[in-house]
mmCIF file of C-alpha atoms and ligand atoms in Angstrom:
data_model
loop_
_atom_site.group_PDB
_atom_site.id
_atom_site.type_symbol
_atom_site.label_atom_id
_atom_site.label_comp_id
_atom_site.label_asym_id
_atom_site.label_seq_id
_atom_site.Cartn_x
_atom_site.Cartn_y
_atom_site.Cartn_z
ATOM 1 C CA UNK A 70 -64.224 -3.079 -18.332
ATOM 2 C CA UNK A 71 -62.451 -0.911 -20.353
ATOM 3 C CA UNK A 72 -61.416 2.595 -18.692
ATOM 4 C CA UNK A 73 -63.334 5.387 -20.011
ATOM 5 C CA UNK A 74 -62.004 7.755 -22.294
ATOM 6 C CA UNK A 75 -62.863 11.588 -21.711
ATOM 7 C CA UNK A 76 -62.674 13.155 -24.873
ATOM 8 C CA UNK A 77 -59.889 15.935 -24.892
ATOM 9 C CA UNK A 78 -62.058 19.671 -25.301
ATOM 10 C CA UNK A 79 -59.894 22.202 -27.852
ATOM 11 C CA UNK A 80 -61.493 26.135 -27.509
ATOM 12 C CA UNK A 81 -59.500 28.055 -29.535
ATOM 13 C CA UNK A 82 -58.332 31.401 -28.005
ATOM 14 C CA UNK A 83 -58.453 33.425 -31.426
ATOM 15 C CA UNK A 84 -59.097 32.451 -35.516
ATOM 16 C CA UNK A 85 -55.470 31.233 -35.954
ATOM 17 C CA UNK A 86 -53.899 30.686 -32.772
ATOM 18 C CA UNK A 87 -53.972 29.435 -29.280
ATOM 19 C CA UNK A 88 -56.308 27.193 -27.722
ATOM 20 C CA UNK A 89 -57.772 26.208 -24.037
ATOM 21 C CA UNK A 90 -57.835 22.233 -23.575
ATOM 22 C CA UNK A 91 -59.803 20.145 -20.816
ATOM 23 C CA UNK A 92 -61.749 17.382 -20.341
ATOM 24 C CA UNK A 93 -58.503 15.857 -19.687
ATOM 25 C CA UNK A 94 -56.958 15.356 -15.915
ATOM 26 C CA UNK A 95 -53.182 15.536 -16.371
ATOM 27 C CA UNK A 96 -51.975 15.622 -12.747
ATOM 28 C CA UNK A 97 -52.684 11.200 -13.726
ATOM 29 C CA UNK A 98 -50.623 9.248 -15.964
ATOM 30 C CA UNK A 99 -52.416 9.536 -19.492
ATOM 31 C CA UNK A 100 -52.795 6.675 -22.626
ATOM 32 C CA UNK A 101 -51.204 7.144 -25.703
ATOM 33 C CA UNK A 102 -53.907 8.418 -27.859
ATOM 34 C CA UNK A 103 -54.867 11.080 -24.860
ATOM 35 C CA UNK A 104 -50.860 12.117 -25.603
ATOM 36 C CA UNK A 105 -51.148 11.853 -29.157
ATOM 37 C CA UNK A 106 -54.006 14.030 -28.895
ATOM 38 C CA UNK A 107 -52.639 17.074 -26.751
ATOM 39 C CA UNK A 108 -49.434 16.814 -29.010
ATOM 40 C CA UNK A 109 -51.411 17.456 -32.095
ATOM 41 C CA UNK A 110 -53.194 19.999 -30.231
ATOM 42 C CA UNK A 111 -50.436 22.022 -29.411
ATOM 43 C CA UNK A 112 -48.730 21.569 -32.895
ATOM 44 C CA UNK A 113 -52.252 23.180 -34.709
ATOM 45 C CA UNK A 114 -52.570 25.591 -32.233
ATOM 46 C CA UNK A 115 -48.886 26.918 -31.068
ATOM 47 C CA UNK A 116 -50.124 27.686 -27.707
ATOM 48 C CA UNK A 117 -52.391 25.896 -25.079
ATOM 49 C CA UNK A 118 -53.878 26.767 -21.575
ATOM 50 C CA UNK A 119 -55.042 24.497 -19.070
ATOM 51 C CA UNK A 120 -57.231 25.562 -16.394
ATOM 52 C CA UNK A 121 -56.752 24.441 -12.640
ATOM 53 C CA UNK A 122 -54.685 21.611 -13.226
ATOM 54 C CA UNK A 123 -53.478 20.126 -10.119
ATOM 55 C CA UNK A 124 -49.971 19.673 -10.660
ATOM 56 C CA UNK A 125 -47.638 19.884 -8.261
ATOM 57 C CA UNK A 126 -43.444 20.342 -8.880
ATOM 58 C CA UNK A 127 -43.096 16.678 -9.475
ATOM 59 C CA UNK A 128 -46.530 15.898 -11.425
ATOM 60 C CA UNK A 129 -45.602 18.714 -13.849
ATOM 61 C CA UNK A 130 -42.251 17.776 -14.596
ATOM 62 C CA UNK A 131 -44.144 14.610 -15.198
ATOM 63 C CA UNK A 132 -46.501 15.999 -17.428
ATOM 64 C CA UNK A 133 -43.774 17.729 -19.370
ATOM 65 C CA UNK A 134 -42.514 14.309 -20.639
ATOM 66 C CA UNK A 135 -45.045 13.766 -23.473
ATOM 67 C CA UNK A 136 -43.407 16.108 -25.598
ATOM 68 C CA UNK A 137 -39.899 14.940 -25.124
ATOM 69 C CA UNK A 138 -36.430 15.099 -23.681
ATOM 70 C CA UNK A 139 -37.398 17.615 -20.509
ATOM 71 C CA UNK A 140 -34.089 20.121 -20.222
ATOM 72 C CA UNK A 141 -31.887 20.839 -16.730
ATOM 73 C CA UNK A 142 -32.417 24.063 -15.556
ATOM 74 C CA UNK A 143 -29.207 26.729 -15.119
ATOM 75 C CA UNK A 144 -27.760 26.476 -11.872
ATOM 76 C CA UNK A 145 -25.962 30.046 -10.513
ATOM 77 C CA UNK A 146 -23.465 29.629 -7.514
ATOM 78 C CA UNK A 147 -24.646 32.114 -4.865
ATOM 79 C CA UNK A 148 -28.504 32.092 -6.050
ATOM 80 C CA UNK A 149 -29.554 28.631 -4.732
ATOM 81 C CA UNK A 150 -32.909 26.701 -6.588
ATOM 82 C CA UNK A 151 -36.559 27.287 -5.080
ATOM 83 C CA UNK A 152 -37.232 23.180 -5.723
ATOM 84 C CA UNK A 153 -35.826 20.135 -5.705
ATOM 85 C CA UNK A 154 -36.824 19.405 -9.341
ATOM 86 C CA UNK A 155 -33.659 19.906 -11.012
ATOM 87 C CA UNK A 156 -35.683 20.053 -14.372
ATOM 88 C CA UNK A 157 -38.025 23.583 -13.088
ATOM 89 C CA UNK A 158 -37.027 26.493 -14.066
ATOM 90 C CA UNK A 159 -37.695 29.388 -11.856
ATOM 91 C CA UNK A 160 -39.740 32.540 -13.501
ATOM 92 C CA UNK A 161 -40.739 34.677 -10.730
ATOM 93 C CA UNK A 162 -40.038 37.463 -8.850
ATOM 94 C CA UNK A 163 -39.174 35.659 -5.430
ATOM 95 C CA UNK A 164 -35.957 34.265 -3.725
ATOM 96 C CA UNK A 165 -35.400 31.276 -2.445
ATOM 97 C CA UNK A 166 -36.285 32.754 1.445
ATOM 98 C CA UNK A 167 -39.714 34.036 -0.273
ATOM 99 C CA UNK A 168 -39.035 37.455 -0.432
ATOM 100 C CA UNK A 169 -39.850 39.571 -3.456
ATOM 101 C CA UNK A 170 -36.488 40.060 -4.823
ATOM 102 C CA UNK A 171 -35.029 43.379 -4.758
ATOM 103 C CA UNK A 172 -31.310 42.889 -6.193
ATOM 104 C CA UNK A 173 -31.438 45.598 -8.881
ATOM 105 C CA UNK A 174 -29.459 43.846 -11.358
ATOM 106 C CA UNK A 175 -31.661 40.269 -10.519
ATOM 107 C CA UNK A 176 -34.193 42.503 -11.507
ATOM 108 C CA UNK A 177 -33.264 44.120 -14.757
ATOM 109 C CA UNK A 178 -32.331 40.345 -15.851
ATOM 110 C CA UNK A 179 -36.154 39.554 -14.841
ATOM 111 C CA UNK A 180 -37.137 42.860 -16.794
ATOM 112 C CA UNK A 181 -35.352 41.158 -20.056
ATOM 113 C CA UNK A 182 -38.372 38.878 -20.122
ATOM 114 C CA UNK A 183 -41.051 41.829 -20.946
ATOM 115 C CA UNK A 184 -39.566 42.330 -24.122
ATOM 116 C CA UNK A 185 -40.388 39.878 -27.037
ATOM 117 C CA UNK A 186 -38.221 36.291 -27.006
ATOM 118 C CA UNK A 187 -37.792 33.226 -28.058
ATOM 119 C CA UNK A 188 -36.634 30.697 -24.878
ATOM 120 C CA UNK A 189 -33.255 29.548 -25.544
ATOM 121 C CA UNK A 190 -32.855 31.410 -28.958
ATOM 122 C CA UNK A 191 -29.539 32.061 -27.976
ATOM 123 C CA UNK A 192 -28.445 28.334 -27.791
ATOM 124 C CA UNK A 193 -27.547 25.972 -30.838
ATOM 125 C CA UNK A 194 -29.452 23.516 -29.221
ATOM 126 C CA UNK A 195 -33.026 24.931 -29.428
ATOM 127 C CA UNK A 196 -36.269 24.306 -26.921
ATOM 128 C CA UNK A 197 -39.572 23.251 -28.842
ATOM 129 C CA UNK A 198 -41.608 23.466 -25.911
ATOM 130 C CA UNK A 199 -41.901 25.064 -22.559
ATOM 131 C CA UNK A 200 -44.833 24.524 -19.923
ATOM 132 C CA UNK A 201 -45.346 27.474 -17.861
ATOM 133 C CA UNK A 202 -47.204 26.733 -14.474
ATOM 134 C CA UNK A 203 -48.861 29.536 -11.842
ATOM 135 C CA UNK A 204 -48.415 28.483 -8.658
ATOM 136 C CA UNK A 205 -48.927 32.533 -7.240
ATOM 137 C CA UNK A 206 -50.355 34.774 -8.930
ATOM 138 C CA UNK A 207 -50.702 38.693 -7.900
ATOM 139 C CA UNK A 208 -53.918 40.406 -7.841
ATOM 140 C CA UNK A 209 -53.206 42.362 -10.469
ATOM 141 C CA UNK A 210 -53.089 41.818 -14.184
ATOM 142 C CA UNK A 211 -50.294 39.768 -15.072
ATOM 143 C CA UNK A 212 -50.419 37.757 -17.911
ATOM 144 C CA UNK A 213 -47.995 36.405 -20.643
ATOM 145 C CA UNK A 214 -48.310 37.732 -24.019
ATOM 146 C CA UNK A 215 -47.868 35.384 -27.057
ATOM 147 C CA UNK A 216 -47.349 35.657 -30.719
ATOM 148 C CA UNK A 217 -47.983 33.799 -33.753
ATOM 149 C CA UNK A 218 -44.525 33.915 -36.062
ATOM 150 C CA UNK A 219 -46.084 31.322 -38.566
ATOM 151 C CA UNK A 220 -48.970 33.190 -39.353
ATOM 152 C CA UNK A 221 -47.019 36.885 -39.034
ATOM 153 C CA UNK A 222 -44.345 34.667 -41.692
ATOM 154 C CA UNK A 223 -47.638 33.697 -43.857
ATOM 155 C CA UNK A 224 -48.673 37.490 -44.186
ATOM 156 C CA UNK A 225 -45.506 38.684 -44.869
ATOM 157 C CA UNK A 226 -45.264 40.651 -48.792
ATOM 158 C CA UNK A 227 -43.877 38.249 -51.018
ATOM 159 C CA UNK A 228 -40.663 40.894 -51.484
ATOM 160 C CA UNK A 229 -40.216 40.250 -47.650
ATOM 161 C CA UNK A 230 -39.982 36.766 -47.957
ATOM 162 C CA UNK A 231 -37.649 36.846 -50.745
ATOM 163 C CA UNK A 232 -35.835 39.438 -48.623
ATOM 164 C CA UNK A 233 -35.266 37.258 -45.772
ATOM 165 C CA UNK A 234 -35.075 33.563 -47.495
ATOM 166 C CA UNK A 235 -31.760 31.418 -45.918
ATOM 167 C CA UNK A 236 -30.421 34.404 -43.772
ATOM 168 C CA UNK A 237 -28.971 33.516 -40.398
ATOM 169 C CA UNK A 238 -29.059 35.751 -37.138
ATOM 170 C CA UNK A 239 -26.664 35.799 -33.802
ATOM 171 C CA UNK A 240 -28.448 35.278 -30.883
ATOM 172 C CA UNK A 241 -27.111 36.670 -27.263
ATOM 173 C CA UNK A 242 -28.670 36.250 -24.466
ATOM 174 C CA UNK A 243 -27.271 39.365 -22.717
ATOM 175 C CA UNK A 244 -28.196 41.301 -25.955
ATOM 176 C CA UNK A 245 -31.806 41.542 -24.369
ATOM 177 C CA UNK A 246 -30.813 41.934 -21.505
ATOM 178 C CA UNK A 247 -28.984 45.062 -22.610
ATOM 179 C CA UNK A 248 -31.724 46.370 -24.322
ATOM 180 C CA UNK A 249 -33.842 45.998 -21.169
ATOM 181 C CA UNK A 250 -31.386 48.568 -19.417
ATOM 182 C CA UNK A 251 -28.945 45.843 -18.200
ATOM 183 C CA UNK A 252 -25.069 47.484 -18.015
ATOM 184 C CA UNK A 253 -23.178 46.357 -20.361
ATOM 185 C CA UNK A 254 -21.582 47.488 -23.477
ATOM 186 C CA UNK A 255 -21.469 45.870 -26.716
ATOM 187 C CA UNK A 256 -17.821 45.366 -26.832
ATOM 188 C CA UNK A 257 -18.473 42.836 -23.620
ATOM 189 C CA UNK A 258 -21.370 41.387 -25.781
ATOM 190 C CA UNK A 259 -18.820 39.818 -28.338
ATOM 191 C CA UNK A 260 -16.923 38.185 -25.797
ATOM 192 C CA UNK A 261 -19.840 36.583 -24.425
ATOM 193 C CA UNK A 262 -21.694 32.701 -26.559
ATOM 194 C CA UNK A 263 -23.785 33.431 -29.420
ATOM 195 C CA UNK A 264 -26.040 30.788 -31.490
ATOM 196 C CA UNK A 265 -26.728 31.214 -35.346
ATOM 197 C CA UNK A 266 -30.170 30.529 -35.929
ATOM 198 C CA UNK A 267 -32.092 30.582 -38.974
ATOM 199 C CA UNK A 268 -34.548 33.674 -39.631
ATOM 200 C CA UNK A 269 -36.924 31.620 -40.932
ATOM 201 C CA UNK A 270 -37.238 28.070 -39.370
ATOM 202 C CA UNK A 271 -39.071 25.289 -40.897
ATOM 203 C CA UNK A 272 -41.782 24.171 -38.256
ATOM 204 C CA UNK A 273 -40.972 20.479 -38.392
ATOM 205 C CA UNK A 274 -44.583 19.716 -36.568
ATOM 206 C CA UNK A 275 -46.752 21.485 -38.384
ATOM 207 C CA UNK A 276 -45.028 21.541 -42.081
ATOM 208 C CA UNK A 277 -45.348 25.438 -41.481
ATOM 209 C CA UNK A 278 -42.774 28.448 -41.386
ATOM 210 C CA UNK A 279 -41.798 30.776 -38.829
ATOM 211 C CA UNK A 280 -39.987 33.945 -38.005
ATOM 212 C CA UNK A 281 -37.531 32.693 -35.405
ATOM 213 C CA UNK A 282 -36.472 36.195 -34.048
ATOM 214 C CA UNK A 283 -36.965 38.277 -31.272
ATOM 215 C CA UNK A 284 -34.844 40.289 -28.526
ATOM 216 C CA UNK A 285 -31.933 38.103 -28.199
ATOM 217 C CA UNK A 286 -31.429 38.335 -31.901
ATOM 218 C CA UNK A 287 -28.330 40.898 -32.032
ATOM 219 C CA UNK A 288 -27.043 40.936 -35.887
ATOM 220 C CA UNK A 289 -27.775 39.474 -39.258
ATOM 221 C CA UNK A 290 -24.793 37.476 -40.932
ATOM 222 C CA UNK A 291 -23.719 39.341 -43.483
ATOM 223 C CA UNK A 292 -24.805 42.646 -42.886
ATOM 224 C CA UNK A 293 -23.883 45.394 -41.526
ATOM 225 C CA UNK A 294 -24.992 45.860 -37.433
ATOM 226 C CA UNK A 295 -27.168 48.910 -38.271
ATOM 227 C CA UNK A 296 -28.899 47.120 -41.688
ATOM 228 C CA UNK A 297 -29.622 43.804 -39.563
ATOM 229 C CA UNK A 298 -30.818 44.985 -36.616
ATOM 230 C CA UNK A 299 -33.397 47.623 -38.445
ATOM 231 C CA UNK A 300 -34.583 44.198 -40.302
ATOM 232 C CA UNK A 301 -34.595 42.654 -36.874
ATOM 233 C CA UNK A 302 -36.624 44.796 -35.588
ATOM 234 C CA UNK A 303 -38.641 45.987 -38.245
ATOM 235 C CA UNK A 304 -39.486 41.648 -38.360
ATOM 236 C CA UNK A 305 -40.223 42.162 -34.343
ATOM 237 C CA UNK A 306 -42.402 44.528 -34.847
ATOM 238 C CA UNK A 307 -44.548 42.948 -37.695
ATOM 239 C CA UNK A 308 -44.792 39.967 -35.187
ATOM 240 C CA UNK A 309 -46.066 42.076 -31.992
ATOM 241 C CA UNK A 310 -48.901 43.155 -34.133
ATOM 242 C CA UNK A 311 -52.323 42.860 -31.947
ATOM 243 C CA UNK A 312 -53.663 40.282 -35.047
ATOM 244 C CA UNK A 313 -51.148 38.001 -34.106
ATOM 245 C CA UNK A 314 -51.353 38.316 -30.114
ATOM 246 C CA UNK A 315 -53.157 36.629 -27.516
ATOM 247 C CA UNK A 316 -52.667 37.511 -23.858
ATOM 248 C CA UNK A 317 -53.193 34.332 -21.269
ATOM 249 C CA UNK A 318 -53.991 35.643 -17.317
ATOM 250 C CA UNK A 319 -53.357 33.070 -14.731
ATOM 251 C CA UNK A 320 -54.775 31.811 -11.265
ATOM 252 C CA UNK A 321 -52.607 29.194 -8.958
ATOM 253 C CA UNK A 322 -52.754 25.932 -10.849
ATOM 254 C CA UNK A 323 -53.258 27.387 -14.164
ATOM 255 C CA UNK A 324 -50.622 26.454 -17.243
ATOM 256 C CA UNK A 325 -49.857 27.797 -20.298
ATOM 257 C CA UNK A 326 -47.680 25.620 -22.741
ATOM 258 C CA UNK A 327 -46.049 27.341 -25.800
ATOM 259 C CA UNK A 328 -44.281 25.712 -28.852
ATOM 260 C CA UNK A 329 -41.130 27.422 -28.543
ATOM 261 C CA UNK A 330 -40.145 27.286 -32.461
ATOM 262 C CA UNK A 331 -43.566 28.834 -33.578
ATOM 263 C CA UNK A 332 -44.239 31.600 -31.075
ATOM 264 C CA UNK A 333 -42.850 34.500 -29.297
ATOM 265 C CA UNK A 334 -43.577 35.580 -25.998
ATOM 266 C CA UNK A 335 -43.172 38.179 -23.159
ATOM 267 C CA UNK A 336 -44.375 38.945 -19.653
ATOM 268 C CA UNK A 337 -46.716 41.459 -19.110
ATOM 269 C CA UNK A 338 -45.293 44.541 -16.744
ATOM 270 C CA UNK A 339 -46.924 44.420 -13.446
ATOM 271 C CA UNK A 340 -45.251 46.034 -9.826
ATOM 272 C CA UNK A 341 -43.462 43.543 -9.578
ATOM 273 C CA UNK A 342 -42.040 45.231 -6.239
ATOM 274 C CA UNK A 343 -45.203 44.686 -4.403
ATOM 275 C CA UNK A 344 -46.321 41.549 -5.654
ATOM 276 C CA UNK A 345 -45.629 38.093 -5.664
ATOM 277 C CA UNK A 346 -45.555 36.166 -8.780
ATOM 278 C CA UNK A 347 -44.460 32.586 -8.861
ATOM 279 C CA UNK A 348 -44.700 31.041 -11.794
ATOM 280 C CA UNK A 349 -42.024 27.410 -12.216
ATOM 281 C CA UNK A 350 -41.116 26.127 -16.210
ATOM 282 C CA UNK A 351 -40.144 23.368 -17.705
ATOM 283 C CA UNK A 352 -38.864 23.119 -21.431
ATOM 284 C CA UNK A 353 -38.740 20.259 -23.841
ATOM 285 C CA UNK A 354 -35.587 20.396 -26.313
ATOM 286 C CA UNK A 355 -35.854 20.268 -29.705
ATOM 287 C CA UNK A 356 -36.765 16.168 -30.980
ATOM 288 C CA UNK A 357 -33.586 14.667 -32.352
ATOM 289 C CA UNK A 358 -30.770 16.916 -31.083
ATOM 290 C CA UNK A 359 -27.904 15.783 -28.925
ATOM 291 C CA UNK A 360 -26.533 17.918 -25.979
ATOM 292 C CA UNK A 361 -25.058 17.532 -22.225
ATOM 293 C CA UNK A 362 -28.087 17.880 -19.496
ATOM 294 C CA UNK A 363 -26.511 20.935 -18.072
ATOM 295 C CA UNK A 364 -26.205 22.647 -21.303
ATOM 296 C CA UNK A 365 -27.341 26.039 -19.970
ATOM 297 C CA UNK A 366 -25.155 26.025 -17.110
ATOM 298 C CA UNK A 367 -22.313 25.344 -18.864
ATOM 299 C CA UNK A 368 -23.407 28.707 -21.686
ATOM 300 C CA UNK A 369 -23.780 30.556 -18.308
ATOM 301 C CA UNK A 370 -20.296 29.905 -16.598
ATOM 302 C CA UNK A 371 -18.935 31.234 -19.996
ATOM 303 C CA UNK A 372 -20.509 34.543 -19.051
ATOM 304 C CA UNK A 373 -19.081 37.015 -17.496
ATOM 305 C CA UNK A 374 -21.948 38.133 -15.764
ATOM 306 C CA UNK A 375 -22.850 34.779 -15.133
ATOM 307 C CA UNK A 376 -23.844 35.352 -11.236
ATOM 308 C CA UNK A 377 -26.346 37.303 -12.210
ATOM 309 C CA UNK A 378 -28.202 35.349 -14.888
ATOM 310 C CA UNK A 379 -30.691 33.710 -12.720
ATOM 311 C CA UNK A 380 -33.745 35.303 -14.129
ATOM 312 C CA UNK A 381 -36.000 35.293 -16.981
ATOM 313 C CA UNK A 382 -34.950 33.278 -20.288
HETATM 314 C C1 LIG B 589 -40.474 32.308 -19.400
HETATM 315 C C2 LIG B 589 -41.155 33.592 -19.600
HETATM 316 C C3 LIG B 589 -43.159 34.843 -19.076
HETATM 317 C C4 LIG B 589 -44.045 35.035 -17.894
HETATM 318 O O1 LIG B 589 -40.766 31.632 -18.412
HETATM 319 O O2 LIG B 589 -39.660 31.941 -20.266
HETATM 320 O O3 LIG B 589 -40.777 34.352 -20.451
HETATM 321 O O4 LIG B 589 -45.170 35.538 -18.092
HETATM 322 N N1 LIG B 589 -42.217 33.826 -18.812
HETATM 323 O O5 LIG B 589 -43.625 34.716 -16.771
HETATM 324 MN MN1 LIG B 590 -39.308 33.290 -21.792
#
């Protein structure tokens, strides 16, 4: 007898954007049109939640392989890895011993991550996906914010399109990191890797557009600092817009997955001295691109402050 097919649940989270799936049990190996499914899911929808999954380190990593090539992690000398998983990417507010971490510069790194972003912006090689699992969370509201740059491109005045049509931004990694109240100056900014990324990207999956800023965008090619970063953020701001936002709260077990190329995201603020928060990623590069597996390391080691990059992304 044929094994019976549960039919995959989509309940979309607003009008445009962002939808809940079940019906499904990932933590087991899934058939191709289940996969097929989910992937078309989370190309119409930009970002999905699933609800008491089940996955464990290893069954998530697992997971993570229907939508491609599954990245390597950073690894910092001095600041050793939570997991064995060499693909999970740490995004929480505890050391390796448990403890709630109280470095002050680990924690302005991990305060980078409440402004707007884009995962990885700041790399040529881009991520299209990244699946975001609770394992802890606090008893407080915590959730991740998301944002919709297709539809925030779609709504954009016409003279704004025109306006921003084949321009190219530098991305930094330490430029939101600054921003967040990080030390450093911008003269030890340009010494540091930057990736030129298009402002608007073509959404291979969806035949869409998007506005591929956020924080770690530093300058506009071509203009002046103060003329591209006013765009920047004017662009930023457009996106935050509450129309184009959905919030997703967490329990253990709960995962939210995000198409890195059409969305922006941020953590919500929570006391993060007093609480616990353990959340574990994994990201899915972008289809067709060639690069080393230890990419990030390597952009990291070319940083000066490179010790200290172990936090948010
Ligand atoms: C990330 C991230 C937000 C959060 O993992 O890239 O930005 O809510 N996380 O933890
Ligand atoms: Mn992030």
């Amino acid at each position: 007898m044929a094994p019976t097919v549960k039919p995959l649940t989509v309940t979309p989270l607003s009008e445009r954007f962002g939808a809940e799936l079940s019906g499904v049990d990932i933590s087991c190996p899934l058939d191709e049109a289940t996969k097929a499914e989910i992937r078309a899911a989370q190309d119409r929808w930009g970002v999905t939640v699933w609800r008491d999954t089940g996955l464990d380190d290893a069954s998530h990593v697992a997971f993570s392989r229907l939508f491609g090539h599954v990245e390597l992690a950073p690894r910092h000398a001095g600041n050793p890895p939570r997991f064995s998983q060499p693909e999970l990417f740490d995004a929480t507010n505890i050391d390796a011993a448990g403890k709630i971490i109280d470095n002050p510069n680990r924690r302005l790194i991990n305060a980078g991550n409440r402004l707007w972003h884009i995962d990885s912006s700041y790399m040529e090689v881009r991520s299209a996906q990244a699946l975001l699992l609770c394992h802890e969370a606090p008893p407080v509201h915590a959730p991740t914010f998301f944002a919709d740059t297709r539809s925030a491109y779609d709504d954009l005045p016409q003279a704004m399109k025109d306006r921003i049509e084949g321009l190219t931004a530098r991305h930094c990694y330490f430029y939101s990191r600054m921003k967040a109240g990080y030390p450093t100056t911008e003269e030890e900014l340009d010494a540091m890797p930057h990736a030129h990324q298009p402002v608007v990207l073509d959404h291979k999956a969806s035949g869409r557009r998007s506005l591929y800023l956020g924080n770690h965008a530093r300058d506009i090619v071509g203009m002046s600092r103060e003329e591209g970063r006013a765009l920047i953020d004017e662009l930023n701001a457009w996106t935050a817009q509450d129309r184009y936002v959905i919030e997703v709260n967490y329990s253990a077990g709960d995962m939210s997955i995000w198409d890195n190329l059409c969305t922006m995201h941020r953590a919500g603020e929570f006391d993060d001295t007093t609480y616990r928060r353990d959340m574990r990623r994994t990201t899915i590069r972008e289809a067709g691109v060639e690069a080393a597996d230890d990419h990030f390391t390597t952009l990291f080691a070319a940083s000066k402050r490179a010790a200290e990059a172990s936090g948010g992304r």
